[in-house]
Amino acid sequence: MNAHNRPRTVPADSAGIAEAAALLQAGKLVAVPTETVYGLAARADRAEAVAAIYRAKGRPDFNPLIVHVPSLSEAAALAEIDARAEALAARFWPGPLTMVLPLRAGTAIAPAVTAGLPTLALRCPAHPAMQALLAAARLPLAAPSANRSGAISPTTAAHVGQSLGQAVDLVLDGGPTAQGIESTIVALRPSGWSVLRPGPITAEQIAEVLGSGGEAAAPGAAIEAPGQLASHYAPGKPVRLGAVAAEADEFLIGFGAIAGHASLSPAGDLAEAAARLYAALHEGAAAQQPRIAIAPIPESGIGAAINDRLRRAAA
Ligand code: AMP
Ligand code: MG
């Protein structure tokens, strides 16, 4: 990308956050660090601001957005919080857990945010820059990942600039994100709960709080979480999973004993692998080899979320 196509990028310090808050209040788009990946934020109560998110990402309009709030009380103004939601918030908020809850009637949330669903996805992020921004803007912020729809998620400010260019008005640079993989999404329905997207908080951890009322993902889950499209996180070249060695034309992403051209974690640590996943996919996408291969990743803990993303990257 040419230098002049890069969006204005400033450190996520108090001056940067003040500038970002003013832009958001004016209906502009700001990319922000969170503990998961960089988000593309806009005020959730303005139809034009929300429309700008869909336009910048090239996102299909049936794919709803997650709304970020500073605490449970702001969440309660937007959605119906039951005892289960309260218990999950007490345990995991602020943090990488998104809850899908019944939307409250008469809120100011723009209809495009929920893509017409009667539910709202809410998250209270832990990243200090995002918390400071929510406090300064005093607005609920819709924020999907800050990348073109279907492409690799951004874990650095540079990834955001490469993917979105000047479609974003400002990027707050808070360094590489800590967890590196999108939030867990849990739907709380009258009939029970289910994980719509695996993430840093595992289904087992949720079951510890809610008991074993978890449902298997319903056949309708594809409609309920439309973002869970089979192909996503695509590096733009073929991806082979479960590889123990590279073919001549492959860039191998290693794990543990399999070194590869780049490694998610030489020590075989799954949290480190999650944090490095998207940067490694970006590296593989930019490499000279026409194909990417990836070492097997264990399915335990956050490994389930890593493998979920890898299956979609390979699809
Ligand atoms: P991202 O664009 O990476 O932030 O992904 C947001 C995810 O949240 C997508 O998978 C959406 O489908 C999902 N989502 C947002 N709102 C809802 C909702 N009301 N019900 C179910 N899934 C939702
Ligand atoms: Mg995304």
mmCIF file of N, CA, C and O in Angstrom, residues 120-158:
data_model
loop_
_atom_site.group_PDB
_atom_site.id
_atom_site.type_symbol
_atom_site.label_atom_id
_atom_site.label_comp_id
_atom_site.label_asym_id
_atom_site.label_seq_id
_atom_site.Cartn_x
_atom_site.Cartn_y
_atom_site.Cartn_z
ATOM 1 N N LEU A 120 -29.327 -8.600 20.704
ATOM 2 C CA LEU A 120 -28.180 -7.692 20.597
ATOM 3 C C LEU A 120 -26.958 -8.398 21.182
ATOM 4 O O LEU A 120 -27.041 -9.008 22.252
ATOM 5 N N ALA A 121 -25.831 -8.329 20.476
ATOM 6 C CA ALA A 121 -24.574 -8.895 20.969
ATOM 7 C C ALA A 121 -23.818 -7.812 21.732
ATOM 8 O O ALA A 121 -23.534 -6.747 21.176
ATOM 9 N N LEU A 122 -23.498 -8.070 23.002
ATOM 10 C CA LEU A 122 -22.875 -7.064 23.869
ATOM 11 C C LEU A 122 -21.585 -7.581 24.477
ATOM 12 O O LEU A 122 -21.504 -8.738 24.896
ATOM 13 N N ARG A 123 -20.602 -6.695 24.535
ATOM 14 C CA ARG A 123 -19.340 -7.058 25.163
ATOM 15 C C ARG A 123 -18.805 -5.867 25.941
ATOM 16 O O ARG A 123 -18.963 -4.716 25.515
ATOM 17 N N CYS A 124 -18.158 -6.152 27.058
ATOM 18 C CA CYS A 124 -17.469 -5.135 27.843
ATOM 19 C C CYS A 124 -15.976 -5.473 27.795
ATOM 20 O O CYS A 124 -15.519 -6.391 28.466
ATOM 21 N N PRO A 125 -15.218 -4.757 26.952
ATOM 22 C CA PRO A 125 -13.810 -5.107 26.743
ATOM 23 C C PRO A 125 -12.912 -4.655 27.894
ATOM 24 O O PRO A 125 -13.196 -3.662 28.555
ATOM 25 N N ALA A 126 -11.821 -5.374 28.090
ATOM 26 C CA ALA A 126 -10.923 -5.093 29.216
ATOM 27 C C ALA A 126 -9.781 -4.158 28.843
ATOM 28 O O ALA A 126 -9.154 -3.574 29.728
ATOM 29 N N HIS A 127 -9.487 -4.004 27.551
ATOM 30 C CA HIS A 127 -8.303 -3.226 27.171
ATOM 31 C C HIS A 127 -8.409 -1.801 27.719
ATOM 32 O O HIS A 127 -9.437 -1.138 27.522
ATOM 33 N N PRO A 128 -7.370 -1.296 28.404
ATOM 34 C CA PRO A 128 -7.472 0.033 29.006
ATOM 35 C C PRO A 128 -7.754 1.140 27.986
ATOM 36 O O PRO A 128 -8.475 2.096 28.298
ATOM 37 N N ALA A 129 -7.230 1.045 26.771
ATOM 38 C CA ALA A 129 -7.487 2.086 25.765
ATOM 39 C C ALA A 129 -8.955 2.072 25.350
ATOM 40 O O ALA A 129 -9.584 3.126 25.193
ATOM 41 N N MET A 130 -9.508 0.885 25.175
ATOM 42 C CA MET A 130 -10.924 0.779 24.786
ATOM 43 C C MET A 130 -11.813 1.238 25.935
ATOM 44 O O MET A 130 -12.820 1.920 25.717
ATOM 45 N N GLN A 131 -11.447 0.896 27.157
ATOM 46 C CA GLN A 131 -12.215 1.358 28.321
ATOM 47 C C GLN A 131 -12.171 2.892 28.409
ATOM 48 O O GLN A 131 -13.192 3.537 28.635
ATOM 49 N N ALA A 132 -10.986 3.463 28.196
ATOM 50 C CA ALA A 132 -10.846 4.921 28.268
ATOM 51 C C ALA A 132 -11.658 5.588 27.160
ATOM 52 O O ALA A 132 -12.287 6.635 27.364
ATOM 53 N N LEU A 133 -11.667 4.965 25.979
ATOM 54 C CA LEU A 133 -12.418 5.524 24.853
ATOM 55 C C LEU A 133 -13.921 5.475 25.126
ATOM 56 O O LEU A 133 -14.645 6.436 24.842
ATOM 57 N N LEU A 134 -14.405 4.359 25.672
ATOM 58 C CA LEU A 134 -15.831 4.246 25.992
ATOM 59 C C LEU A 134 -16.223 5.301 27.027
ATOM 60 O O LEU A 134 -17.298 5.899 26.940
ATOM 61 N N ALA A 135 -15.335 5.547 27.988
ATOM 62 C CA ALA A 135 -15.623 6.549 29.017
ATOM 63 C C ALA A 135 -15.637 7.951 28.409
ATOM 64 O O ALA A 135 -16.497 8.774 28.732
ATOM 65 N N ALA A 136 -14.685 8.223 27.496
ATOM 66 C CA ALA A 136 -14.589 9.563 26.910
ATOM 67 C C ALA A 136 -15.712 9.825 25.908
ATOM 68 O O ALA A 136 -16.243 10.933 25.835
ATOM 69 N N ALA A 137 -16.080 8.823 25.129
ATOM 70 C CA ALA A 137 -17.096 9.019 24.085
ATOM 71 C C ALA A 137 -18.506 9.016 24.676
ATOM 72 O O ALA A 137 -19.408 9.628 24.117
ATOM 73 N N ARG A 138 -18.694 8.315 25.788
ATOM 74 C CA ARG A 138 -19.999 8.192 26.447
ATOM 75 C C ARG A 138 -21.073 7.725 25.455
ATOM 76 O O ARG A 138 -22.192 8.248 25.440
ATOM 77 N N LEU A 139 -20.707 6.723 24.647
ATOM 78 C CA LEU A 139 -21.610 6.173 23.640
ATOM 79 C C LEU A 139 -21.390 4.670 23.557
ATOM 80 O O LEU A 139 -20.245 4.216 23.695
ATOM 81 N N PRO A 140 -22.428 3.890 23.292
ATOM 82 C CA PRO A 140 -22.192 2.485 22.954
ATOM 83 C C PRO A 140 -21.525 2.436 21.579
ATOM 84 O O PRO A 140 -21.926 3.167 20.671
ATOM 85 N N LEU A 141 -20.499 1.615 21.443
ATOM 86 C CA LEU A 141 -19.739 1.563 20.191
ATOM 87 C C LEU A 141 -19.911 0.218 19.509
ATOM 88 O O LEU A 141 -19.596 -0.831 20.097
ATOM 89 N N ALA A 142 -20.431 0.247 18.286
ATOM 90 C CA ALA A 142 -20.439 -0.959 17.457
ATOM 91 C C ALA A 142 -19.029 -1.132 16.926
ATOM 92 O O ALA A 142 -18.420 -0.169 16.459
ATOM 93 N N ALA A 143 -18.480 -2.354 17.035
ATOM 94 C CA ALA A 143 -17.102 -2.536 16.578
ATOM 95 C C ALA A 143 -16.839 -3.977 16.160
ATOM 96 O O ALA A 143 -16.555 -4.824 16.995
ATOM 97 N N PRO A 144 -16.945 -4.255 14.863
ATOM 98 C CA PRO A 144 -16.475 -5.540 14.350
ATOM 99 C C PRO A 144 -14.956 -5.487 14.190
ATOM 100 O O PRO A 144 -14.340 -4.447 14.436
ATOM 101 N N SER A 145 -14.360 -6.591 13.795
ATOM 102 C CA SER A 145 -12.918 -6.577 13.578
ATOM 103 C C SER A 145 -12.577 -5.615 12.438
ATOM 104 O O SER A 145 -13.330 -5.464 11.473
ATOM 105 N N ALA A 146 -11.409 -4.946 12.564
ATOM 106 C CA ALA A 146 -11.046 -3.857 11.652
ATOM 107 C C ALA A 146 -10.307 -4.384 10.426
ATOM 108 O O ALA A 146 -9.138 -4.063 10.195
ATOM 109 N N ASN A 147 -11.011 -5.198 9.639
ATOM 110 C CA ASN A 147 -10.441 -5.753 8.409
ATOM 111 C C ASN A 147 -11.539 -5.799 7.357
ATOM 112 O O ASN A 147 -12.720 -5.742 7.689
ATOM 113 N N ARG A 148 -11.141 -5.914 6.083
ATOM 114 C CA ARG A 148 -12.132 -6.152 5.035
ATOM 115 C C ARG A 148 -12.865 -7.445 5.356
ATOM 116 O O ARG A 148 -12.276 -8.400 5.866
ATOM 117 N N SER A 149 -14.147 -7.488 5.074
ATOM 118 C CA SER A 149 -14.969 -8.652 5.387
ATOM 119 C C SER A 149 -14.366 -9.917 4.777
ATOM 120 O O SER A 149 -13.990 -9.930 3.618
ATOM 121 N N GLY A 150 -14.257 -10.960 5.602
ATOM 122 C CA GLY A 150 -13.767 -12.250 5.112
ATOM 123 C C GLY A 150 -12.268 -12.408 5.148
ATOM 124 O O GLY A 150 -11.752 -13.502 4.935
ATOM 125 N N ALA A 151 -11.535 -11.309 5.415
ATOM 126 C CA ALA A 151 -10.064 -11.376 5.402
ATOM 127 C C ALA A 151 -9.513 -11.651 6.808
ATOM 128 O O ALA A 151 -10.272 -11.797 7.765
ATOM 129 N N ILE A 152 -8.192 -11.708 6.900
ATOM 130 C CA ILE A 152 -7.545 -12.025 8.175
ATOM 131 C C ILE A 152 -7.761 -10.883 9.168
ATOM 132 O O ILE A 152 -7.615 -9.711 8.815
ATOM 133 N N SER A 153 -8.066 -11.232 10.406
ATOM 134 C CA SER A 153 -8.305 -10.207 11.433
ATOM 135 C C SER A 153 -7.003 -9.500 11.798
ATOM 136 O O SER A 153 -5.921 -10.074 11.711
ATOM 137 N N PRO A 154 -7.100 -8.225 12.240
ATOM 138 C CA PRO A 154 -5.914 -7.423 12.560
ATOM 139 C C PRO A 154 -5.516 -7.532 14.032
ATOM 140 O O PRO A 154 -6.338 -7.352 14.919
ATOM 141 N N THR A 155 -4.265 -7.801 14.281
ATOM 142 C CA THR A 155 -3.773 -7.811 15.665
ATOM 143 C C THR A 155 -2.744 -6.705 15.899
ATOM 144 O O THR A 155 -2.202 -6.592 16.989
ATOM 145 N N THR A 156 -2.481 -5.883 14.857
ATOM 146 C CA THR A 156 -1.628 -4.696 15.019
ATOM 147 C C THR A 156 -2.268 -3.529 14.263
ATOM 148 O O THR A 156 -3.098 -3.728 13.369
ATOM 149 N N ALA A 157 -1.836 -2.311 14.609
ATOM 150 C CA ALA A 157 -2.330 -1.121 13.909
ATOM 151 C C ALA A 157 -1.946 -1.179 12.431
ATOM 152 O O ALA A 157 -2.709 -0.751 11.559
ATOM 153 N N ALA A 158 -0.786 -1.734 12.125
ATOM 154 C CA ALA A 158 -0.348 -1.828 10.719
ATOM 155 C C ALA A 158 -1.274 -2.738 9.919
ATOM 156 O O ALA A 158 -1.585 -2.440 8.756
#
